[in-house]
Structures are given as C-alpha cells and as structure tokens.
Coordinates of C-alpha atoms (C1' of nucleotides) in Angstrom, one line a residue:
Chain A
M1 CA 29.1 5.5 3.1
N2 CA 32.9 5.1 2.9
F3 CA 34.5 7.4 0.4
V4 CA 38.1 7.0 -0.4
P5 CA 39.6 10.4 -1.2
S6 CA 37.6 13.5 -0.4
P7 CA 35.4 14.9 -3.1
V8 CA 37.1 16.3 -6.2
P9 CA 35.4 18.6 -8.7
D10 CA 34.6 17.1 -12.1
P11 CA 33.3 19.6 -14.7
Q12 CA 32.3 16.8 -17.0
A13 CA 29.7 15.4 -14.8
P14 CA 26.7 17.4 -16.0
G15 CA 27.8 16.6 -19.6
M16 CA 27.5 13.0 -18.7
L17 CA 24.0 13.5 -17.4
I18 CA 22.9 15.6 -20.4
R19 CA 24.2 12.9 -22.8
K20 CA 22.3 10.2 -21.0
L21 CA 19.0 12.2 -20.9
E22 CA 19.3 13.1 -24.5
S23 CA 19.6 9.3 -25.3
I24 CA 16.1 9.2 -23.9
A25 CA 14.5 12.4 -25.3
P26 CA 15.8 15.6 -26.9
L27 CA 16.5 18.5 -24.4
S28 CA 15.8 22.1 -24.9
A29 CA 18.6 24.7 -24.2
G30 CA 16.9 25.8 -21.1
E31 CA 16.8 22.2 -19.8
R32 CA 20.4 21.7 -20.6
Q33 CA 21.3 24.8 -18.8
G34 CA 19.3 23.7 -15.7
I35 CA 21.1 20.5 -15.7
E36 CA 24.5 22.3 -15.9
G37 CA 23.5 24.2 -12.8
L38 CA 22.8 21.1 -10.7
P39 CA 25.0 20.8 -7.7
M40 CA 27.1 17.6 -7.9
R41 CA 29.3 16.1 -5.2
I42 CA 31.9 13.9 -6.9
H43 CA 33.3 10.9 -5.0
N44 CA 35.7 8.1 -5.9
L45 CA 34.7 4.8 -4.4
N46 CA 36.6 1.6 -4.0
A47 CA 35.5 -1.6 -5.7
R48 CA 32.9 -3.8 -3.9
Q49 CA 31.5 -1.4 -1.4
D50 CA 27.9 -0.5 -0.8
I51 CA 26.8 2.9 -1.9
V52 CA 23.3 2.9 -0.4
R53 CA 21.6 0.1 1.5
D54 CA 18.3 -1.7 1.8
G55 CA 16.3 0.5 4.2
D56 CA 18.1 3.7 3.6
Q57 CA 16.3 6.9 2.8
P58 CA 18.7 8.6 0.6
T59 CA 18.6 12.3 0.0
H60 CA 20.8 12.2 -3.2
C61 CA 20.7 10.4 -6.4
C62 CA 23.8 8.8 -7.7
L63 CA 25.1 9.4 -11.3
I64 CA 27.8 6.9 -12.3
L65 CA 30.6 8.7 -14.1
D66 CA 33.1 5.8 -14.3
G67 CA 33.2 2.2 -13.5
W68 CA 30.5 -0.5 -12.8
A69 CA 27.9 -0.7 -10.1
C70 CA 25.1 -3.2 -9.3
R71 CA 21.9 -3.4 -7.4
Y72 CA 21.2 -6.5 -5.3
K73 CA 19.1 -8.2 -2.6
L74 CA 20.2 -10.6 0.0
L75 CA 18.4 -13.7 1.3
S76 CA 19.2 -16.1 4.1
E77 CA 22.2 -18.3 3.8
G78 CA 24.2 -15.8 1.9
K79 CA 22.1 -16.1 -1.2
R80 CA 22.4 -12.9 -3.3
Q81 CA 20.5 -11.8 -6.3
I82 CA 22.0 -9.1 -8.5
L83 CA 19.1 -7.2 -10.0
S84 CA 21.0 -5.1 -12.5
F85 CA 24.5 -3.9 -13.5
H86 CA 25.0 -0.2 -14.0
I87 CA 27.5 1.6 -16.2
P88 CA 28.6 5.2 -16.7
G89 CA 25.6 7.5 -17.4
D90 CA 23.2 5.4 -15.3
I91 CA 21.4 6.8 -12.3
P92 CA 20.6 3.5 -10.5
D93 CA 18.6 5.1 -7.7
L94 CA 16.6 7.6 -9.6
Q95 CA 13.6 6.1 -8.2
S96 CA 14.5 7.2 -4.7
L97 CA 13.1 10.6 -5.8
Q98 CA 9.6 9.1 -5.4
I99 CA 10.1 6.0 -3.3
H100 CA 11.8 7.2 -0.2
R101 CA 12.8 3.9 1.4
L102 CA 15.2 1.7 -0.6
D103 CA 14.2 -1.9 -0.9
H104 CA 17.6 -3.2 -2.1
N105 CA 21.2 -2.3 -2.0
L106 CA 23.4 -0.4 -4.5
A107 CA 27.1 -1.3 -4.5
T108 CA 30.2 -0.7 -6.6
V109 CA 31.6 -3.6 -8.6
T110 CA 34.8 -1.9 -9.7
K111 CA 36.3 1.3 -8.6
V112 CA 33.6 3.9 -9.3
R113 CA 33.5 7.7 -9.8
V114 CA 30.0 8.9 -8.9
A115 CA 28.3 12.3 -8.7
F116 CA 25.8 12.7 -5.9
I117 CA 22.9 15.1 -6.8
P118 CA 20.5 16.3 -4.0
H119 CA 16.9 15.2 -4.4
E120 CA 16.0 18.8 -3.6
S121 CA 17.9 20.2 -6.6
L122 CA 16.3 17.6 -8.9
G123 CA 12.9 18.5 -7.5
E124 CA 13.5 22.2 -8.3
L125 CA 14.7 21.3 -11.7
T126 CA 11.8 19.2 -12.6
A127 CA 9.3 21.7 -11.1
K128 CA 10.8 24.3 -13.5
H129 CA 10.9 21.9 -16.4
P130 CA 8.1 19.5 -16.2
S131 CA 9.2 17.8 -19.4
L132 CA 12.4 16.8 -17.7
A133 CA 10.3 15.0 -15.1
A134 CA 8.9 13.0 -18.0
V135 CA 12.4 12.2 -19.0
F136 CA 13.2 10.9 -15.7
W137 CA 10.1 9.0 -15.5
R138 CA 10.8 7.4 -18.9
D139 CA 14.3 6.4 -17.6
T140 CA 12.8 4.5 -14.7
L141 CA 10.3 2.9 -17.1
I142 CA 13.1 1.7 -19.4
D143 CA 14.7 0.2 -16.2
A144 CA 11.5 -1.6 -15.5
G145 CA 11.4 -2.9 -19.0
I146 CA 14.9 -4.4 -18.5
F147 CA 13.7 -6.2 -15.4
R148 CA 10.7 -7.6 -17.3
E149 CA 13.0 -9.0 -20.0
R150 CA 15.3 -10.4 -17.4
L151 CA 12.3 -12.1 -15.9
V152 CA 11.7 -13.8 -19.2
S153 CA 15.3 -15.0 -19.2
M154 CA 15.1 -16.3 -15.7
G155 CA 11.8 -18.1 -16.2
R156 CA 11.9 -19.4 -19.7
R157 CA 15.5 -19.4 -21.0
S158 CA 18.1 -22.1 -20.4
A159 CA 21.3 -21.1 -18.7
F160 CA 23.1 -21.0 -22.2
E161 CA 20.4 -18.7 -23.7
H162 CA 20.2 -16.6 -20.5
I163 CA 23.9 -15.8 -20.6
A164 CA 23.9 -15.1 -24.3
H165 CA 21.0 -12.8 -23.7
M166 CA 22.8 -10.9 -20.9
F167 CA 25.9 -10.5 -23.2
C168 CA 23.8 -9.0 -25.9
E169 CA 22.2 -6.6 -23.5
L170 CA 25.4 -5.5 -21.8
Y171 CA 27.2 -5.0 -25.1
L172 CA 24.4 -2.8 -26.5
K173 CA 24.2 -0.8 -23.3
M174 CA 27.9 -0.2 -23.4
Q175 CA 27.9 0.6 -27.1
A176 CA 25.1 3.1 -26.5
V177 CA 27.4 5.2 -24.1
G178 CA 30.4 4.8 -26.4
L179 CA 32.2 2.3 -24.2
A180 CA 32.0 -0.6 -26.7
G181 CA 32.4 -1.1 -30.4
N182 CA 33.6 -3.7 -32.8
F183 CA 31.9 -6.5 -30.7
R184 CA 34.2 -5.9 -27.9
C185 CA 33.7 -4.4 -24.5
S186 CA 34.9 -4.4 -21.0
L187 CA 33.2 -6.8 -18.6
P188 CA 34.7 -6.2 -15.2
I189 CA 32.6 -8.8 -13.3
T190 CA 33.6 -12.2 -11.9
Q191 CA 31.8 -15.4 -12.8
A192 CA 30.3 -15.4 -9.2
D193 CA 28.8 -12.0 -10.0
M194 CA 27.4 -13.3 -13.3
A195 CA 26.0 -16.3 -11.4
D196 CA 24.3 -14.1 -8.9
A197 CA 22.8 -12.0 -11.7
L198 CA 21.6 -15.0 -13.6
G199 CA 20.3 -17.1 -10.7
L200 CA 22.9 -19.9 -11.3
T201 CA 26.0 -21.2 -9.6
P202 CA 29.5 -20.0 -10.4
V203 CA 30.5 -23.5 -11.5
H204 CA 27.6 -23.8 -13.9
V205 CA 28.3 -20.3 -15.3
N206 CA 31.9 -21.5 -15.9
R207 CA 30.8 -24.6 -17.8
V208 CA 28.5 -22.6 -20.0
L209 CA 31.1 -20.0 -20.8
K210 CA 33.4 -22.9 -21.8
E211 CA 30.7 -24.1 -24.1
M212 CA 30.3 -20.7 -25.6
R213 CA 34.0 -20.5 -26.2
D214 CA 34.1 -23.9 -27.7
Q215 CA 31.4 -22.8 -30.1
T216 CA 33.4 -19.6 -31.0
L217 CA 30.4 -17.5 -29.9
I218 CA 32.5 -15.3 -27.6
T219 CA 35.9 -14.8 -26.1
L220 CA 36.2 -13.8 -22.5
R221 CA 39.7 -12.9 -21.2
S222 CA 41.1 -10.4 -18.8
S223 CA 37.8 -8.8 -18.1
T224 CA 37.1 -8.2 -21.8
L225 CA 34.2 -9.7 -23.8
V226 CA 34.6 -10.2 -27.4
I227 CA 31.6 -11.4 -29.3
E228 CA 32.8 -13.6 -32.1
A229 CA 29.4 -14.3 -33.7
W230 CA 27.0 -11.5 -33.0
D231 CA 24.2 -12.8 -35.2
E232 CA 24.4 -16.3 -33.8
L233 CA 24.4 -14.9 -30.2
L234 CA 21.3 -12.9 -31.0
R235 CA 19.7 -15.9 -32.4
V236 CA 20.3 -18.4 -29.6
A237 CA 19.2 -15.7 -27.1
E238 CA 16.1 -14.7 -29.0
F239 CA 17.2 -11.3 -28.4
D240 CA 15.0 -8.3 -29.5
A241 CA 16.5 -5.0 -28.4
T242 CA 13.2 -3.1 -28.4
Y243 CA 12.9 -3.2 -24.6
L244 CA 16.2 -1.2 -24.3
Q245 CA 14.6 1.7 -26.0
L246 CA 17.9 2.7 -27.6
R247 CA 17.6 5.8 -29.7
K248 CA 20.1 6.6 -32.5
R249 CA 22.7 8.8 -31.0
A250 CA 26.1 10.3 -31.7
A251 CA 29.1 8.1 -31.0
G252 CA 30.1 8.8 -27.4
Chain B
M1 CA -9.5 -5.8 -29.5
N2 CA -12.6 -7.9 -29.4
F3 CA -15.2 -6.4 -27.1
V4 CA -18.1 -8.5 -26.1
P5 CA -21.1 -6.2 -25.6
S6 CA -20.9 -2.6 -26.5
P7 CA -19.6 -0.1 -24.0
V8 CA -21.8 0.5 -20.9
P9 CA -21.5 3.5 -18.6
D10 CA -20.1 2.9 -15.1
P11 CA -20.3 5.8 -12.7
Q12 CA -18.1 3.9 -10.2
A13 CA -15.1 3.8 -12.5
P14 CA -13.6 7.1 -11.4
G15 CA -14.1 6.1 -7.8
M16 CA -12.0 3.0 -8.4
L17 CA -9.2 5.1 -9.8
I18 CA -9.4 7.7 -6.9
R19 CA -9.2 4.9 -4.4
K20 CA -6.2 3.3 -6.2
L21 CA -4.3 6.6 -6.3
E22 CA -5.1 7.4 -2.8
S23 CA -3.5 4.1 -1.8
I24 CA -0.3 5.6 -3.3
A25 CA -0.5 9.2 -2.0
P26 CA -3.2 11.5 -0.6
L27 CA -5.1 13.5 -3.3
S28 CA -6.4 17.0 -3.0
A29 CA -10.1 17.8 -3.7
G30 CA -9.1 19.5 -7.0
E31 CA -7.2 16.4 -8.1
R32 CA -10.1 14.2 -7.2
Q33 CA -12.4 16.4 -9.2
G34 CA -10.0 16.3 -12.1
I35 CA -10.2 12.5 -12.1
E36 CA -13.9 12.5 -11.9
G37 CA -13.9 14.4 -15.0
L38 CA -11.8 11.9 -16.9
P39 CA -13.6 10.4 -19.9
M40 CA -13.7 6.5 -19.5
R41 CA -15.0 4.0 -22.1
I42 CA -16.2 1.0 -20.2
H43 CA -16.0 -2.5 -21.9
N44 CA -16.7 -6.0 -20.8
L45 CA -14.1 -8.5 -22.1
N46 CA -14.2 -12.2 -22.2
A47 CA -11.7 -14.3 -20.4
R48 CA -8.4 -15.2 -22.1
Q49 CA -8.2 -12.5 -24.7
D50 CA -5.6 -10.0 -25.5
I51 CA -6.3 -6.4 -24.6
V52 CA -3.1 -4.9 -26.1
R53 CA -0.3 -6.7 -27.9
D54 CA 3.5 -6.6 -28.1
G55 CA 4.3 -3.8 -30.7
D56 CA 1.0 -1.8 -30.3
Q57 CA 1.1 1.8 -29.8
P58 CA -1.9 2.3 -27.6
T59 CA -3.8 5.6 -27.2
H60 CA -5.5 4.7 -24.1
C61 CA -4.6 3.3 -20.7
C62 CA -6.6 0.5 -19.2
L63 CA -8.0 0.6 -15.7
I64 CA -9.2 -2.8 -14.5
L65 CA -12.6 -2.6 -12.7
D66 CA -13.4 -6.1 -12.2
G67 CA -11.6 -9.5 -13.0
W68 CA -8.0 -10.5 -13.5
A69 CA -5.6 -9.6 -16.2
C70 CA -1.9 -10.5 -16.9
R71 CA 1.0 -9.3 -18.8
Y72 CA 3.1 -11.8 -20.7
K73 CA 5.8 -12.3 -23.3
L74 CA 6.1 -15.2 -25.7
L75 CA 9.3 -17.0 -26.9
S76 CA 9.7 -19.7 -29.5
E77 CA 8.2 -23.1 -29.1
G78 CA 5.2 -21.7 -27.3
K79 CA 7.1 -20.7 -24.2
R80 CA 5.3 -18.1 -22.3
Q81 CA 6.4 -15.9 -19.4
I82 CA 3.7 -14.2 -17.3
L83 CA 5.2 -11.0 -16.0
S84 CA 2.5 -10.0 -13.6
F85 CA -1.1 -10.5 -12.6
H86 CA -3.4 -7.5 -12.3
I87 CA -6.5 -7.1 -10.2
P88 CA -9.2 -4.3 -9.9
G89 CA -7.7 -0.9 -9.5
D90 CA -4.6 -1.7 -11.4
I91 CA -3.6 0.2 -14.5
P92 CA -1.3 -2.4 -16.1
D93 CA -0.3 -0.2 -19.1
L94 CA 0.2 3.1 -17.4
Q95 CA 3.7 3.1 -18.7
S96 CA 2.3 3.5 -22.2
L97 CA 1.9 7.2 -21.4
Q98 CA 5.7 7.5 -21.7
I99 CA 6.9 4.4 -23.6
H100 CA 4.8 4.5 -26.7
R101 CA 5.5 1.0 -28.2
L102 CA 4.5 -1.9 -26.0
D103 CA 7.1 -4.6 -25.5
H104 CA 4.8 -7.3 -24.1
N105 CA 1.2 -8.4 -24.2
L106 CA -1.7 -7.5 -21.8
A107 CA -4.5 -10.0 -21.7
T108 CA -7.5 -10.9 -19.6
V109 CA -7.4 -14.0 -17.3
T110 CA -11.0 -14.1 -16.3
K111 CA -13.9 -12.0 -17.7
V112 CA -12.9 -8.4 -17.1
R113 CA -14.6 -5.1 -17.0
V114 CA -12.2 -2.3 -17.9
A115 CA -12.2 1.4 -18.4
F116 CA -10.2 2.8 -21.2
I117 CA -8.9 6.3 -20.5
P118 CA -7.3 8.4 -23.4
H119 CA -3.7 9.3 -23.0
E120 CA -4.6 12.7 -24.1
S121 CA -6.9 13.3 -21.1
L122 CA -4.4 11.8 -18.7
G123 CA -1.8 14.2 -20.2
E124 CA -4.1 17.2 -19.7
L125 CA -4.8 16.2 -16.2
T126 CA -1.2 15.7 -15.1
A127 CA -0.4 19.0 -16.8
K128 CA -2.9 20.7 -14.6
H129 CA -1.9 18.8 -11.5
P130 CA 1.8 18.0 -11.6
S131 CA 1.6 16.2 -8.3
L132 CA -0.7 13.7 -10.0
A133 CA 2.0 13.0 -12.4
A134 CA 4.2 12.1 -9.5
V135 CA 1.6 9.7 -8.2
F136 CA 1.4 8.0 -11.6
W137 CA 5.2 7.8 -11.7
R138 CA 5.2 6.3 -8.2
D139 CA 2.7 3.7 -9.3
T140 CA 5.0 2.6 -12.1
L141 CA 7.9 2.5 -9.7
I142 CA 6.1 0.2 -7.4
D143 CA 5.4 -2.0 -10.3
A144 CA 9.1 -2.1 -11.0
G145 CA 9.8 -3.0 -7.4
I146 CA 7.5 -5.9 -7.8
F147 CA 9.4 -7.1 -10.8
R148 CA 12.6 -6.8 -8.8
E149 CA 11.3 -8.9 -6.0
R150 CA 10.0 -11.5 -8.5
L151 CA 13.5 -11.6 -10.0
V152 CA 14.8 -12.6 -6.6
S153 CA 12.2 -15.3 -6.4
M154 CA 13.2 -16.6 -9.8
G155 CA 16.8 -16.6 -9.2
R156 CA 17.3 -17.6 -5.6
R157 CA 14.1 -19.1 -4.3
S158 CA 13.2 -22.8 -4.6
A159 CA 9.9 -23.6 -6.3
F160 CA 8.3 -24.1 -2.9
E161 CA 9.5 -20.8 -1.6
H162 CA 8.7 -19.0 -4.9
I163 CA 5.1 -20.2 -4.8
A164 CA 4.7 -19.3 -1.2
H165 CA 6.1 -15.8 -1.9
M166 CA 3.6 -15.4 -4.8
F167 CA 0.7 -16.3 -2.6
C168 CA 1.9 -13.7 0.1
E169 CA 2.0 -11.1 -2.6
L170 CA -1.3 -11.8 -4.3
Y171 CA -3.1 -12.1 -0.9
L172 CA -1.7 -8.7 0.3
K173 CA -2.5 -7.0 -3.1
M174 CA -6.1 -8.3 -3.0
Q175 CA -6.5 -7.4 0.7
A176 CA -5.3 -3.8 -0.2
V177 CA -8.2 -3.3 -2.5
G178 CA -10.7 -5.0 -0.2
L179 CA -11.0 -8.2 -2.2
A180 CA -9.5 -10.4 0.5
G181 CA -9.7 -10.9 4.2
N182 CA -9.4 -13.6 6.8
F183 CA -6.6 -15.2 4.9
R184 CA -8.9 -16.1 2.0
C185 CA -9.1 -14.7 -1.5
S186 CA -10.1 -15.6 -5.0
L187 CA -7.4 -17.0 -7.2
P188 CA -8.9 -17.4 -10.6
I189 CA -5.9 -18.8 -12.4
T190 CA -5.0 -22.2 -13.6
Q191 CA -1.9 -24.1 -12.5
A192 CA -0.6 -23.6 -16.0
D193 CA -0.9 -19.9 -15.5
M194 CA 0.9 -20.1 -12.2
A195 CA 3.6 -22.2 -13.9
D196 CA 4.1 -19.6 -16.6
A197 CA 4.3 -16.9 -14.0
L198 CA 6.8 -18.8 -11.8
G199 CA 9.0 -20.2 -14.6
L200 CA 8.0 -23.8 -13.8
T201 CA 6.0 -26.5 -15.4
P202 CA 2.4 -27.2 -14.5
V203 CA 3.3 -30.6 -13.3
H204 CA 5.8 -29.3 -10.9
V205 CA 3.5 -26.6 -9.7
N206 CA 0.9 -29.3 -9.0
R207 CA 3.4 -31.3 -7.0
V208 CA 4.4 -28.3 -4.9
L209 CA 0.8 -27.4 -4.2
K210 CA 0.2 -30.8 -2.9
E211 CA 3.1 -30.5 -0.6
M212 CA 1.8 -27.2 0.7
R213 CA -1.6 -28.8 1.2
D214 CA 0.0 -31.7 3.0
Q215 CA 1.8 -29.3 5.3
T216 CA -1.5 -27.4 6.0
L217 CA 0.0 -24.2 4.7
I218 CA -2.8 -23.5 2.2
T219 CA -6.0 -24.8 0.8
L220 CA -6.8 -24.2 -2.9
R221 CA -10.2 -25.2 -4.1
S222 CA -12.6 -23.9 -6.7
S223 CA -10.4 -20.9 -7.4
T224 CA -10.2 -19.9 -3.8
L225 CA -7.0 -19.6 -1.9
V226 CA -7.1 -20.1 1.8
I227 CA -4.0 -19.4 3.7
E228 CA -4.0 -21.8 6.7
A229 CA -0.7 -20.7 8.2
W230 CA 0.1 -17.1 7.3
D231 CA 3.2 -16.8 9.6
E232 CA 4.7 -20.0 8.4
L233 CA 4.0 -19.0 4.8
L234 CA 5.8 -15.6 5.3
R235 CA 8.7 -17.5 7.0
V236 CA 9.3 -20.0 4.3
A237 CA 9.0 -17.4 1.6
E238 CA 11.2 -14.9 3.4
F239 CA 8.5 -12.5 2.6
D240 CA 9.1 -8.7 3.4
A241 CA 6.1 -6.6 2.3
T242 CA 8.2 -3.4 2.0
Y243 CA 8.4 -3.6 -1.8
L244 CA 4.6 -3.5 -2.2
Q245 CA 4.6 0.0 -0.7
L246 CA 1.2 -0.6 0.9
R247 CA -0.1 2.3 2.8
K248 CA -2.7 2.1 5.5
R249 CA -6.1 2.6 4.0
A250 CA -9.8 2.3 4.6
A251 CA -11.3 -1.1 4.1
G252 CA -12.5 -1.3 0.5
Chain C
dC1 C1' 58.1 -14.6 -4.5
dG2 C1' 54.0 -15.6 -2.1
dA3 C1' 49.3 -15.1 -1.2
dC4 C1' 44.8 -14.7 -2.4
dA5 C1' 41.1 -14.5 -5.4
dC6 C1' 39.3 -16.3 -9.3
dA7 C1' 38.7 -19.9 -12.9
dT8 C1' 38.5 -24.7 -14.2
dT9 C1' 37.5 -29.4 -13.8
dG10 C1' 35.6 -33.9 -12.0
dA11 C1' 32.3 -36.9 -9.7
dC12 C1' 28.1 -37.2 -8.0
dC13 C1' 23.4 -35.5 -6.6
dA14 C1' 18.8 -33.4 -6.7
dG15 C1' 15.2 -30.4 -8.1
dA16 C1' 12.6 -29.7 -11.8
dC17 C1' 11.2 -31.4 -16.6
dT18 C1' 9.0 -34.8 -19.9
dC19 C1' 5.8 -38.0 -21.4
dA20 C1' 1.8 -40.3 -20.5
dA21 C1' -2.2 -41.9 -18.3
dA22 C1' -6.1 -41.2 -15.3
dG23 C1' -9.3 -38.6 -12.4
dC24 C1' -12.2 -34.3 -11.7
dT25 C1' -15.4 -30.6 -12.4
dA26 C1' -17.9 -27.0 -14.5
dG27 C1' -20.4 -25.9 -18.3
dT28 C1' -23.4 -27.3 -22.3
dG29 C1' -27.0 -29.2 -24.7
dG30 C1' -30.5 -32.4 -25.0
Chain D
dC1 C1' -31.9 -32.7 -14.7
dC2 C1' -28.6 -35.6 -16.5
dA3 C1' -25.0 -37.1 -19.7
dC4 C1' -21.2 -35.5 -22.2
dT5 C1' -17.3 -32.9 -23.0
dA6 C1' -13.3 -30.0 -22.6
dG7 C1' -10.2 -28.3 -19.9
dC8 C1' -7.9 -28.7 -15.7
dT9 C1' -5.7 -31.5 -12.1
dT10 C1' -3.4 -35.3 -10.3
dT11 C1' -0.1 -39.1 -10.3
dG12 C1' 3.7 -42.2 -11.9
dA13 C1' 8.2 -43.3 -14.1
dG14 C1' 12.2 -42.0 -16.1
dT15 C1' 15.4 -38.1 -17.6
dC16 C1' 18.2 -34.1 -17.6
dT17 C1' 19.7 -29.5 -16.5
dG18 C1' 21.9 -27.4 -13.2
dG19 C1' 23.6 -27.8 -8.2
dT20 C1' 27.2 -29.5 -4.6
dC21 C1' 31.5 -30.6 -2.9
dA22 C1' 36.2 -30.7 -3.5
dA23 C1' 40.5 -30.4 -5.7
dT24 C1' 43.6 -28.1 -8.9
dG25 C1' 45.0 -24.4 -12.0
dT26 C1' 46.1 -19.6 -13.2
dG27 C1' 46.9 -14.8 -12.8
dT28 C1' 47.5 -10.6 -10.5
dC29 C1' 49.2 -7.5 -7.0
dG30 C1' 51.9 -6.2 -3.1

DNA sequence: CGACACATTGACCAGACTCAAAGCTAGTGG
DNA sequence: CCACTAGCTTTGAGTCTGGTCAATGTGTCG
C-alpha cells in the first residue's frame, strides 16, 4: 500500500464508527466505550490507488473517514466491474474479518482519509460484546442486500432506469451520513467509473445523462449531482429504499 | 405458505446442516451436539410456490433438504430477476436472523423438502456457541461473494460467457454437496428460469445453448447438464472458483 | 499557456430483444 | 397403453438498445 504522508492522529475516527454502527442498531455505553478504545491508524491516500488487492489477506479493516472508495474486479482485455462505491462511515472490507482472502480489489476514487483497525482488536471487541458482532454481521448483510438490488438493475432495468436507480441510492446513502441534503450531493466519479459500475460504456452513460438533463430530472456539473425531480426519479427507477435498511437518525 | 402433506419427521435433517456447516468451518463435538438438538419442522413443498415473500418477517430459517429453490425480485410488467438458485444444504434466508424484513421472495423451483428452524432456537444455539455465529456469518458472506461475482457476469460478460460461468458455478456447488460428479449434474430449471437469472430473454438463452451444444461444450437434456469440455468452459467464462470458498470435504 | 483528462457528439455496428410459429415431451385421463 | 394437452424448446425475421470507433469540445491544474 502506498501512503502519502505518514499517519496522523484523528480523534474523530471512533466517533465516525460509532455513528455508523448506531445507524444500524443502538449501542450501549459499554459498547461505545469499547469502540473508543479501538486502535486506529489514520492514513491519507491519493486518488485512484488500490488499498487492498484481490488475493490479499488483510490484517486490518478499513474505515473510510473522508472521500470515496470503490470495490472492483478485473477481467481480461481491461474489462472492469465496479461492485460498489463507498463513502465516509463505510467499512468496505469488514468481511475480511471472516473471509481471509480477498476476492476483489478495494481502491480510492478521490483522495481518501482512512482508519485502519486491526482484525485482532475487532475480534477482542466482539468477543467482549457479542451484540456488536451482530451489528457487524448486520452491516455485511445490508451490503449484500445492495448487491442484490444492483443485480436487479443490471438484469432487468434499462440503462436509463439503472442510472436513475443508482442516483437514488447514492443520494440516500450520502444523506444518511449527513453529506447530502436538499436533493444535492457530491458525486466525485467520472462517467467511465459510472459505466464500469453500471455495466455500460462511457459513451452510452453520457448519452443517457444528456437525456436525463433534457428531461430536467437531474443536473450534473463539477462533480455535483442535483436531483431536480426526486419523485419522478424514484418512479422511473422503481426505487424502493427498503433494501438500504436506513434507520431514522440524527442529522449528521 | 401452502404445505402439501403435513409435516413428517426427518432424522437426517440435522446431519445435512452439520455437513453444510463443516464445509465452511470445522465444528466441535459440542457444536455438533447443539445442532442435533435443534428443533426442525419438515415440510414437503410443491414446485413453483413461494416459501417466504418480500415484506415478510419470518420467524424461522429454512434449510433445504431436497430439491431446488430460488430467490427473486419482481418489477413492473412482469419482469423478474432471479437472484440465486439454492440446492440441498443451503439456508437461503439465513440473513433473516439479523434483517427482520425480507426484501425479496424465496420460492421452490422443483418439489422441495425443507426443514424450518426457529430463529429463537438458532439464537440460543449461537449464544451458547459464539463460534457457530461466526460460521453462520461466514455463510452469508460467501453468499454475498456469489452476488458480487454474478454482478461481474451481468455487467461485463457476454451472454455466452455468462451462461458458461453460471454452469461452472452450479456444477461446483452441486459437486460440493455430493450431488454432481463426472461433469454431470441435475439442472432442473427451465430456460425461462435461466433467462431470469441471467438477465436475458428465454429465446436468447436458447440460441446460446444451441451454440454451446454445437461447440461440444455441454449437453443439456432432460434436466441434466453434462459438461463436455470443462477446461474450455472455465476458460471462456474466465471462471475462478475462489469466491465460492469451497473447502476440501468428504464425498457426500 | 499548455497539457491532459474528461465530456460530448456523430456515424455505424452488433448483440440481444420481440413477435410469431412450429416442434417436443412429460404427464394426465380415458 | 395411447391420445391429448400444457408447458417448454426451437427457429425465423425484423427491430432496437447499447456498443464501437473516432473526432471535437471543455475544464482544470501545474
């Protein structure tokens, strides 16, 4: 792994994790305290670099504090499939606690600030607080639910519907961690990234985006997505947020 | 749920579960004993009927003892996406232990014999044996890994490659539970089912299957798949079995 | 200011879809 | 044991969504 500057302390990192987990299930005071005590190595990473790779056997989990990351797989002839995008609060490789060899890559999209948490410490924590283990399990299950919904988009939605669906999902995920509001959020990915996530070509993504703009569904300028017609977007995407398992929570 | 005959006892059901879990991680004698003690209601279900539905809040998990099941979601205009097929030993709704409202349907494909296990009993069991909880967690993570690989197929593999990939996966899963061998296994699904799983139309699936037959890659007759050229099938599918997390195990 | 990455557009192509018509085949009932 | 039927499979002809190739804008950063 290539880190840019050397690690810097970040007293807010455990808070980020606590907020994330409380968005999944309420935590007891003891559990919160246990999380506060987790050792975390903070790193600042450049955009577009791998964090862990296919085949790696990581010894840490990676909590995103700032910026966007993605998981992807590569095929022959440079074909890439982006499996998911990840935003602050996410632990994209939480599964590595149980599945020791990674079967895909995790990379930054933008510059990213991450906290690395040793598996060992997480293991001790969940041994002490079994209900935290359930929360972690739940997080990976929500992750799986997102994959299932994306499968539906890939298989049975048109490019237009699929892109609309992705925007609904990304907006709600960003809103849930307080990084979006008023139908506006940062979207720091290129059209090529979108294409690789959607299973389309960049050219076609571009055309569909133009069509969405023409229909005043969205505006997309300087890495900012503005949803101009939320209800209509939901409708064309046949979007049902159940699968995201979003609980009511305090504004972040 | 519509059960055909009334429940019948099946002393082999716990054995099926034990074998399944030992394919994920070794079990201690105490754990095996705990599983033997699980209450299981056995039912025989007809083909093509829902077991649990989108929105349900099940109180039992469902262990498949015999036959095939599938999970699917429906969209408007009768569009259906099959998320996964399930074979004996699978617990397709294990996640319902943690995610209480189902976001998809689970249905039989063929006639199915299932064992329903109360969440309550599973909860007690994992409280007593925390390492069993980890095994269950691991099982759902493997499930998620299968979704990720399917996402790659959907997004970046041609219909031909995608179908080849599905056959590789199904064959290995069947082999792992002793239901396949010698490059031959039962495949009790229609071309329409395949189409809904692959995100294609039945007509196109048919044409691709013909092409595979013409290339002597496979034979598919009376619900039996014969893989005539395994290495070649692996090659065209760019199949890498890592994601299935298959451990060496005794022949079933 | 220049370079490079990204976005946009056009012309043409191909893989997959639609609609429609036969052919099979396993199960059912007589 | 055979004829019938319903559901599945197969095939053809024509269409369309999304892909390919290539050129031209546009914006951002050093």
